[in-house]
Short mmCIF file of C-alpha atoms in Angstrom, two decimals:
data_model
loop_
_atom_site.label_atom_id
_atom_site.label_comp_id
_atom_site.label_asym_id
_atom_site.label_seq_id
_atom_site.Cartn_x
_atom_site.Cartn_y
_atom_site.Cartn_z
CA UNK E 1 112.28 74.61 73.57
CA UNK E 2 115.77 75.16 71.87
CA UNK E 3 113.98 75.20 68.87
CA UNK E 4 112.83 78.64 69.94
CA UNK E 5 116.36 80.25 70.45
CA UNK E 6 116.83 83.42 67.99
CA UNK E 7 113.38 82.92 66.69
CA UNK E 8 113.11 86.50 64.81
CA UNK E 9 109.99 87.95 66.52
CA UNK E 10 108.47 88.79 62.70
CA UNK E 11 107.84 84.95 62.73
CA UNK E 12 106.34 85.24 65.36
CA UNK E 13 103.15 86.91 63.90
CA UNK E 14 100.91 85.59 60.77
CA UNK E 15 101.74 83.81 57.97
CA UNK E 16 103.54 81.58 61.03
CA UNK E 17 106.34 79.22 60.67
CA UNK E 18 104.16 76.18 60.66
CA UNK E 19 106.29 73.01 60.48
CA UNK E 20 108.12 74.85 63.89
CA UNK E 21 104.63 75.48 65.91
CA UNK E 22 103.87 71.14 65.14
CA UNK E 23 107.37 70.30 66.09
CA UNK E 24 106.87 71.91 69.21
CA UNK E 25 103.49 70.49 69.43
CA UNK E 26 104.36 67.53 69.23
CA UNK E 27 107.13 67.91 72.01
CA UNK E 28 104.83 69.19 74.30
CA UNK E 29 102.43 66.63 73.69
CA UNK E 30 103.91 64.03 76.35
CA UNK E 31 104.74 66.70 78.55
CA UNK E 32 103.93 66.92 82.04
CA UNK E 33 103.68 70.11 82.24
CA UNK E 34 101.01 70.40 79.35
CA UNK E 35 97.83 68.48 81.04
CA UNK E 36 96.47 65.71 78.93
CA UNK E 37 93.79 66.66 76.21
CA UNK E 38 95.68 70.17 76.16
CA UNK E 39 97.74 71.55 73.14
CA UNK E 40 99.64 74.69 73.27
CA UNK E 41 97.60 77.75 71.15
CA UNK E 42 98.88 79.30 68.40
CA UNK E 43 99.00 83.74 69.91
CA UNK E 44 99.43 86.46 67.47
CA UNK E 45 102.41 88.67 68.93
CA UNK E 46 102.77 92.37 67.99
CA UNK E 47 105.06 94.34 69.22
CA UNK E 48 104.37 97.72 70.49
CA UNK E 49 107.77 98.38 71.60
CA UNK E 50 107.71 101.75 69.45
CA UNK E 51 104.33 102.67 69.74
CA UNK E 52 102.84 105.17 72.63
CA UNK E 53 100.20 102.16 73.85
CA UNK E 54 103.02 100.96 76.74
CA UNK E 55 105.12 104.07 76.15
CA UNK E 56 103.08 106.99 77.07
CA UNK E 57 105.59 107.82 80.06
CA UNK E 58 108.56 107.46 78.01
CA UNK E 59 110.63 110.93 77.87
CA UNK E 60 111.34 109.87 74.14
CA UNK E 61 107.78 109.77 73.45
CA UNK E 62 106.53 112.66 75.97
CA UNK E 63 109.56 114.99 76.55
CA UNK E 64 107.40 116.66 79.36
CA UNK E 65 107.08 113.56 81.37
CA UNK E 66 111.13 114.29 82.84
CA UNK E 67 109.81 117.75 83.59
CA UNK E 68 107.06 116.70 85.52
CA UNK E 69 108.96 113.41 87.25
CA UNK E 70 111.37 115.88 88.38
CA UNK E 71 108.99 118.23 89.67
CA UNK E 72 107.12 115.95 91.60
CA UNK E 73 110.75 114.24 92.80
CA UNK E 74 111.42 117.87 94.29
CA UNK E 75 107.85 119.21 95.70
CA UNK E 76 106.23 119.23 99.43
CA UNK E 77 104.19 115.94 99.38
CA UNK E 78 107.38 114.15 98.74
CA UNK E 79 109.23 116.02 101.66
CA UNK E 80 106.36 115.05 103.51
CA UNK E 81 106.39 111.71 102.61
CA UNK E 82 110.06 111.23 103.17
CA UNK E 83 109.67 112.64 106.74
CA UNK E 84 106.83 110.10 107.18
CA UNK E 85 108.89 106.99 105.83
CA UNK E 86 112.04 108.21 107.68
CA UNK E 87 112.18 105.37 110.36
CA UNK E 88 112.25 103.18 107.38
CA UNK E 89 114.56 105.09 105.40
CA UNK E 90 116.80 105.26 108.88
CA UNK E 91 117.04 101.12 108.64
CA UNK E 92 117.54 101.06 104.98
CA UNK E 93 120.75 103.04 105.42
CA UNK E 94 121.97 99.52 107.32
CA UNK E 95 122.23 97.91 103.42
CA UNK E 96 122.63 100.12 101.30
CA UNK E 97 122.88 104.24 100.34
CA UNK E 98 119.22 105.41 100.01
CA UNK E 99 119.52 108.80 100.43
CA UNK E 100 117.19 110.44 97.93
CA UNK E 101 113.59 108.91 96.61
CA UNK E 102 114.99 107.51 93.75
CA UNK E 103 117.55 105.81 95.97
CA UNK E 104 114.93 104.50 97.53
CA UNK E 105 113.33 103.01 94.40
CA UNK E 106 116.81 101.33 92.65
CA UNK E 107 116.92 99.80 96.25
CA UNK E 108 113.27 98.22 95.96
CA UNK E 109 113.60 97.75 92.66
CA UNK E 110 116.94 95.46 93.48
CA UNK E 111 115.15 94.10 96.05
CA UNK E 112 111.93 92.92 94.05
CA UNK E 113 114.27 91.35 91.30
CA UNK E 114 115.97 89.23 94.60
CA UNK E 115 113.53 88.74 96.16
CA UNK E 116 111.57 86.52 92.99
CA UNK E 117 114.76 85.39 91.61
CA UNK E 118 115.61 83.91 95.39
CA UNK E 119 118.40 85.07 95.38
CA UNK E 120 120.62 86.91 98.50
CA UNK E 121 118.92 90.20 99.31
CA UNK E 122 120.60 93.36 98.59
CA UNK E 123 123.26 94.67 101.41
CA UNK E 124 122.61 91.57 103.55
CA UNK E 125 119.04 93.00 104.20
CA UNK E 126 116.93 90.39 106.36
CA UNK E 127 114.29 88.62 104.84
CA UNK E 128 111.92 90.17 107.64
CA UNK E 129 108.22 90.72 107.13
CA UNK E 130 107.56 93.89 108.73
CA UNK E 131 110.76 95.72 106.94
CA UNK E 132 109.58 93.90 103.68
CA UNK E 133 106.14 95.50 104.30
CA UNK E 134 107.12 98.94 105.10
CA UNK E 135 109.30 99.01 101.98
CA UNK E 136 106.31 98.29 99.63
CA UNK E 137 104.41 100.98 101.31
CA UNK E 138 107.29 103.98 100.41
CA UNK E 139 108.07 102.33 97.24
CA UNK E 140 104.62 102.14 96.25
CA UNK E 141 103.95 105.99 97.56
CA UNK E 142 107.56 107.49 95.74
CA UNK E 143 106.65 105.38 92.89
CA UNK E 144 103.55 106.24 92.25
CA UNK E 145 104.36 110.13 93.01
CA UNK E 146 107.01 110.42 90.93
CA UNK E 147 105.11 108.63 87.19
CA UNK E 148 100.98 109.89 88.45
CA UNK E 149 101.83 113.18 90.84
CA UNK E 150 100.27 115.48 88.70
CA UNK E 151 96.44 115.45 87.10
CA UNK E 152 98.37 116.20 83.68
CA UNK E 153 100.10 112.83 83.76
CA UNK E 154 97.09 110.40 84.82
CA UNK E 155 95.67 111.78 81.55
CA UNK E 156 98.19 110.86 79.43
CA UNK E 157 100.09 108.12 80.59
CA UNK E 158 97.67 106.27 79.98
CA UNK E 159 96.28 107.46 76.92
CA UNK E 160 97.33 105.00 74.18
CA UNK E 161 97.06 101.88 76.17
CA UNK E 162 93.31 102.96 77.24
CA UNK E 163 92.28 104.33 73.22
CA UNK E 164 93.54 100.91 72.63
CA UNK E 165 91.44 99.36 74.87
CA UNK E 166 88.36 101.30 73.73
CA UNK E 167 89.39 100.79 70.55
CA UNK E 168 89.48 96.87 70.70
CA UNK E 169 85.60 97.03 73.21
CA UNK E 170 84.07 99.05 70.20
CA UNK E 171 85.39 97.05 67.61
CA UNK E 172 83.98 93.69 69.22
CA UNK E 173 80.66 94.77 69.99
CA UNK E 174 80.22 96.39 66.76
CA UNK E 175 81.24 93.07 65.34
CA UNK E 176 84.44 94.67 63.40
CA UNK E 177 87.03 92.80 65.23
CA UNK E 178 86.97 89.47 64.96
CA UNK E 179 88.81 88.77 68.33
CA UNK E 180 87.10 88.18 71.36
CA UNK E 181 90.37 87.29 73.98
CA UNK E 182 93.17 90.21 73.85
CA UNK E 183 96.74 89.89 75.99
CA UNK E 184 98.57 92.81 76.24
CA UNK E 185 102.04 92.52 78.10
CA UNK E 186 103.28 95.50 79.52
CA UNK E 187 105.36 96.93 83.02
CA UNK E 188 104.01 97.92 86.13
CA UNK E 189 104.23 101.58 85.13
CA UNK E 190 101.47 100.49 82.78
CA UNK E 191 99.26 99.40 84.82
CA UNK E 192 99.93 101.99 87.02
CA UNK E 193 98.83 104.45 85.34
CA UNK E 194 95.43 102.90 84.11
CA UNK E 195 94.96 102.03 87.85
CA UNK E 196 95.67 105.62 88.54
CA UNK E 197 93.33 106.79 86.01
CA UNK E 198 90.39 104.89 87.20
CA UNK E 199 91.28 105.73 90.80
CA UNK E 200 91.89 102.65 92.26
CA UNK E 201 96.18 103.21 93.08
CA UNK E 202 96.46 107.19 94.53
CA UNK E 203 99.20 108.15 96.61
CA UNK E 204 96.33 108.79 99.13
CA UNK E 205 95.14 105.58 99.63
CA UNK E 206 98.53 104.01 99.37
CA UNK E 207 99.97 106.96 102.65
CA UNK E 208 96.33 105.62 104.59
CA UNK E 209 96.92 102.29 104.33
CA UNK E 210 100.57 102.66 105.54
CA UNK E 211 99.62 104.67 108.77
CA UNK E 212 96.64 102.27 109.18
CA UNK E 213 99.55 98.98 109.25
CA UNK E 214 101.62 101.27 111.19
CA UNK E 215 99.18 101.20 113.78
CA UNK E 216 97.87 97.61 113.89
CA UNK E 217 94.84 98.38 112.08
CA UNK E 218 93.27 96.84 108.69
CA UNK E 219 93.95 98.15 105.40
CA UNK E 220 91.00 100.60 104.84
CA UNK E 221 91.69 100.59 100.78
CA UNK E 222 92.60 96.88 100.33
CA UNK E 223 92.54 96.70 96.36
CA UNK E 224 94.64 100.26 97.00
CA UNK E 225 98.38 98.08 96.32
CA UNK E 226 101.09 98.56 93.73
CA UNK E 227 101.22 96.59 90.47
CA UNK E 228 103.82 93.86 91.82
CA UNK E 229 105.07 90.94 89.41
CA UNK E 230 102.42 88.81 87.13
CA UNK E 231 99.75 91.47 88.31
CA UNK E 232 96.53 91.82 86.14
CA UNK E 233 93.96 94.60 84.39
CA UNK E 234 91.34 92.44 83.15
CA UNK E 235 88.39 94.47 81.20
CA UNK E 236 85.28 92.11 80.44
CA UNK E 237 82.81 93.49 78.00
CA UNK E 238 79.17 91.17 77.87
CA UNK E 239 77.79 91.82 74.20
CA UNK E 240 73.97 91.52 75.40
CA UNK E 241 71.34 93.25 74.03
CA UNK E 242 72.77 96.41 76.16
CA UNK E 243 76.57 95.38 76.49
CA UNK E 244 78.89 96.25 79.73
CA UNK E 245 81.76 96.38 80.60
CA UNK E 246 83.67 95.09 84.48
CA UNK E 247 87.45 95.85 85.35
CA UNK E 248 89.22 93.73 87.21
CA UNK E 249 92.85 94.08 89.48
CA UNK E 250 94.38 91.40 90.17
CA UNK E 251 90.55 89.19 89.81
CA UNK E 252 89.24 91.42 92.10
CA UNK E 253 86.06 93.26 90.92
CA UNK E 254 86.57 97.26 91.09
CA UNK E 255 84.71 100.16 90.46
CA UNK E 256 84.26 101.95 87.10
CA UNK E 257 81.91 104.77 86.25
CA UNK E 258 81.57 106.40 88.85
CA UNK E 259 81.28 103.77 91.39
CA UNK E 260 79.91 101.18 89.87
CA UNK E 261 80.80 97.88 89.04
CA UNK E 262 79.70 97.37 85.69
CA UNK E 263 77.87 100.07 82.86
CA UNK E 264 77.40 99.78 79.62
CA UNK E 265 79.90 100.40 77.18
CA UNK E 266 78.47 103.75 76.05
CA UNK E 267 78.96 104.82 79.35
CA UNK E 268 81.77 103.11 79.69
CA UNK E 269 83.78 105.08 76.83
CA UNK E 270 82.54 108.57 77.85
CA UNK E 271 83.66 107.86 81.27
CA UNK E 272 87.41 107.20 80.61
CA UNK E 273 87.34 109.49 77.75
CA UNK E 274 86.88 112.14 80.61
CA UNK E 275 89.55 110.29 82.78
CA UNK E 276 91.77 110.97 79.69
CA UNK E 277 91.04 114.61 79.55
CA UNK E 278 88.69 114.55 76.42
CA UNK E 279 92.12 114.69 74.58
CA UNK E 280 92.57 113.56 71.06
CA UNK E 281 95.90 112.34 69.56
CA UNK E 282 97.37 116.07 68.10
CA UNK E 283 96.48 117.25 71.93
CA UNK E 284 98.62 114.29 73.08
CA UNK E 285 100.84 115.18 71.42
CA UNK E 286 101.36 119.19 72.04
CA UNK E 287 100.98 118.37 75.21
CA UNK E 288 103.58 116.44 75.38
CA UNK E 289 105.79 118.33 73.76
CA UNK E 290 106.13 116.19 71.54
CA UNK E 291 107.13 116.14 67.30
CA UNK E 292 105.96 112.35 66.37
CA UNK E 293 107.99 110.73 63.58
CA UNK E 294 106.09 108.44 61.00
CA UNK E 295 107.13 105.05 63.20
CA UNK E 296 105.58 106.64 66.84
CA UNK E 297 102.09 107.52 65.20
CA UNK E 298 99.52 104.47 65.92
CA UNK E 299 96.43 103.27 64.07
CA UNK E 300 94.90 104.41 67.22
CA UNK E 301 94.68 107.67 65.18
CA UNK E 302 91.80 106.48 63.40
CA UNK E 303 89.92 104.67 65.92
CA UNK E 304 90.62 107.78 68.47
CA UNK E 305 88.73 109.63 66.64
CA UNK E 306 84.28 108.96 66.55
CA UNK E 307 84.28 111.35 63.69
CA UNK E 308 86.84 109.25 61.45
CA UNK E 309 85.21 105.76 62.72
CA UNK E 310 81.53 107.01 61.38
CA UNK E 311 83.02 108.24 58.06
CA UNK E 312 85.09 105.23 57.38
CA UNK E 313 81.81 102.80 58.59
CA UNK E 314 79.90 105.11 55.83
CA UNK E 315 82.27 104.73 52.88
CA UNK E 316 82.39 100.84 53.64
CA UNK E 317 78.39 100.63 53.39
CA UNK E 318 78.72 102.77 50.23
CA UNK E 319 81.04 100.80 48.84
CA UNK E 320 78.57 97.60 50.02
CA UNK E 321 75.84 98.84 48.53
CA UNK E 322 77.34 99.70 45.06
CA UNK E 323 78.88 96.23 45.32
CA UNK E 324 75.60 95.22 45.47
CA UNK E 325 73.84 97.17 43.05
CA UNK E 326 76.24 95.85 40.66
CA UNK E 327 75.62 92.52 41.20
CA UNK E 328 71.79 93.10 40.84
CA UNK E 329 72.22 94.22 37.25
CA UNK E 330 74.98 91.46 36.63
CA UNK E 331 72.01 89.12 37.69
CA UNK E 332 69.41 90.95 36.38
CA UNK E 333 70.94 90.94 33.04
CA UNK E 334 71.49 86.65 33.78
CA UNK E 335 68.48 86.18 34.22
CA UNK E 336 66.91 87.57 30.89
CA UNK E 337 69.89 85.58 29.23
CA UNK E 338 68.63 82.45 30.81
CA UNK E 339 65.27 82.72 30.17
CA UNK E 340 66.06 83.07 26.61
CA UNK E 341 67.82 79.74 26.84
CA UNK E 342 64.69 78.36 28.84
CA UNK E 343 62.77 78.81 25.62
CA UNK E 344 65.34 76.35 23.62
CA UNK E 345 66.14 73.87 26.02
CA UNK E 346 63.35 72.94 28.18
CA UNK E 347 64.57 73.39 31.93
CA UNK E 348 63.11 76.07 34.37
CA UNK E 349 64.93 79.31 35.45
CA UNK E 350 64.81 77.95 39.07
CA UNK E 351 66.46 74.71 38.44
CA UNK E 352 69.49 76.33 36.19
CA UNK E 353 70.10 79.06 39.23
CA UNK E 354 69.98 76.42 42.35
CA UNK E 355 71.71 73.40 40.47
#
């Protein structure tokens, strides 16, 4: 909707711009694109553009991230891998320069963006299944390589974005967040690096599954693919009497704790706390070589830590409870005022009080 164009994005999040959201409405409303019955949903956007949720990888945020990209860019698995790739590589040369790994990657990466956008592929390249196929596999492997390589960074890449999620499970099953359907938007480096974490995506699985197509065979880790366009994380949590937790890829059901395909959320949390190193946020953040300013640090903070969540839970019953010891004098101190009264006009306390 051109109603939409330069719509500042802090309108875009409560009190919203009313009059705006029923003009589009009522657009939409004959629409057939919107089904009938349907009507578009009003979202809450936040942006986390500056927080280290989505930007745990980012050198700005993590200084020690370049150091360990560039070690991985530079050690024997990727020598290894490039050897392994190199009849691809060979054919690559045909459109375009890809001399080092990160040629490689602006090369997929151009191709990708062509390749959705329809558009002519890059360097004349053919639009040929099996070339198409091998250059997912060595994108997928240098990729993941050069952002997961090292156990350091499939701690804390994905740090903040999986505190958050914890964050957001706990809050809904301890009934202190009202929301029961999150979206978060993010890049494939994201999910990466969760995927990483719960060791679904490895460089591993990805090099298997290449030799295995290389040699007419199946896929032996199928769910073992790189986060391509509109791909999905999906983390169900079933407040029963014991709640759990399932992860989805991409809608397909994988394993968490240890195997399984569902635990409770107890479990859950202590099992990607460990994935995450244990670490809390001033550990992130040495690690990292990092010096936060005031806009980088997250509420995450709080809700990172068990020891802050219990305190805070116990000053808000305090604070309950002398709420509500208050009001019992208040009343108590009504009610021997009304009773007076009952003496000089006739009605009963009980009708006065639930009238």
């Amino acid at each position: 909707s051109s109603d939409l164009d330069n719509y500042p994005s802090w309108m875009a999040v409560p009190p919203y711009n009313s009059s705006l959201i029923d003009k589009i409405r009522a657009n939409m409303s004959n629409s057939q694109a919107l089904p009938y019955n349907h009507y578009p949903a009003i979202v809450s956007i936040v942006d986390t553009t500056n927080q280290i949720i989505f930007r745990s990888d980012d050198p700005s945020f993590c200084p020690n991230d370049a150091i360990w990209k560039d070690q991985n860019l530079n050690d024997a698995k990727t020598a290894a891998a490039w050897i392994a790739f190199k009849p691809l590589i060979t054919n690559l040369n045909k459109y375009g320069p890809v001399q080092t790994p990160m040629d490689l990657l602006v090369f997929a990466d151009t191709f990708y963006v062509d390749q959705s956008e329809n558009r002519a592929l890059p360097g004349g390249m053919p639009n040929n299944s099996d070339l198409i196929a091998n250059l997912t596999y060595a994108y997928s492997w240098f990729n993941t390589h050069l952002w997961q390589g090292q156990p350091i960074q499939r701690q804390l890449t994905p740090w903040g974005l999986l505190n958050a999620t914890l964050d957001f499970i706990q809050g809904y099953v301890n009934a202190t967040n009202p929301k029961k359907f999150i979206i978060m938007s993010g890049h494939d480096g994201n999910l990466l690096s969760v995927l990483s974490a719960l060791g679904v995506l490895t460089e591993d699985c990805i090099m298997a599954n290449y030799i295995a197509y290389s040699s007419g065979k199946p896929n032996p880790f199928p769910l073992c693919t790189y986060p391509m366009f509109a791909s999905t994380i999906k983390f169900e949590v079933y407040n029963t009497s014991t709640p759990y937790v399932k992860a989805y890829y991409n809608n397909n059901l994988i394993c968490i704790c240890n195997g399984k395909f569902q635990c409770n959320v107890n479990e859950f949390i202590t099992f990607i706390q460990g994935k995450l190193g244990n670490y809390d946020i001033n550990q992130w953040y040495r690690l990292c070589n990092a010096t936060p300013s005031d806009s980088q640090r997250m509420e995450l903070e709080m809700a990172n830590s068990n020891f802050h969540m219990e305190w805070a839970a116990i000053i808000t019953l305090s604070v309950i409870c002398i709420s509500l010891v208050i009001w019992i004098i208040i009343q108590r101190k009504e009610m021997k005022r009304l009773k007076e009264m009952n003496k000089n006009i006739g009605f009963s306390y009980n009708e006065i009080i639930h009238s």
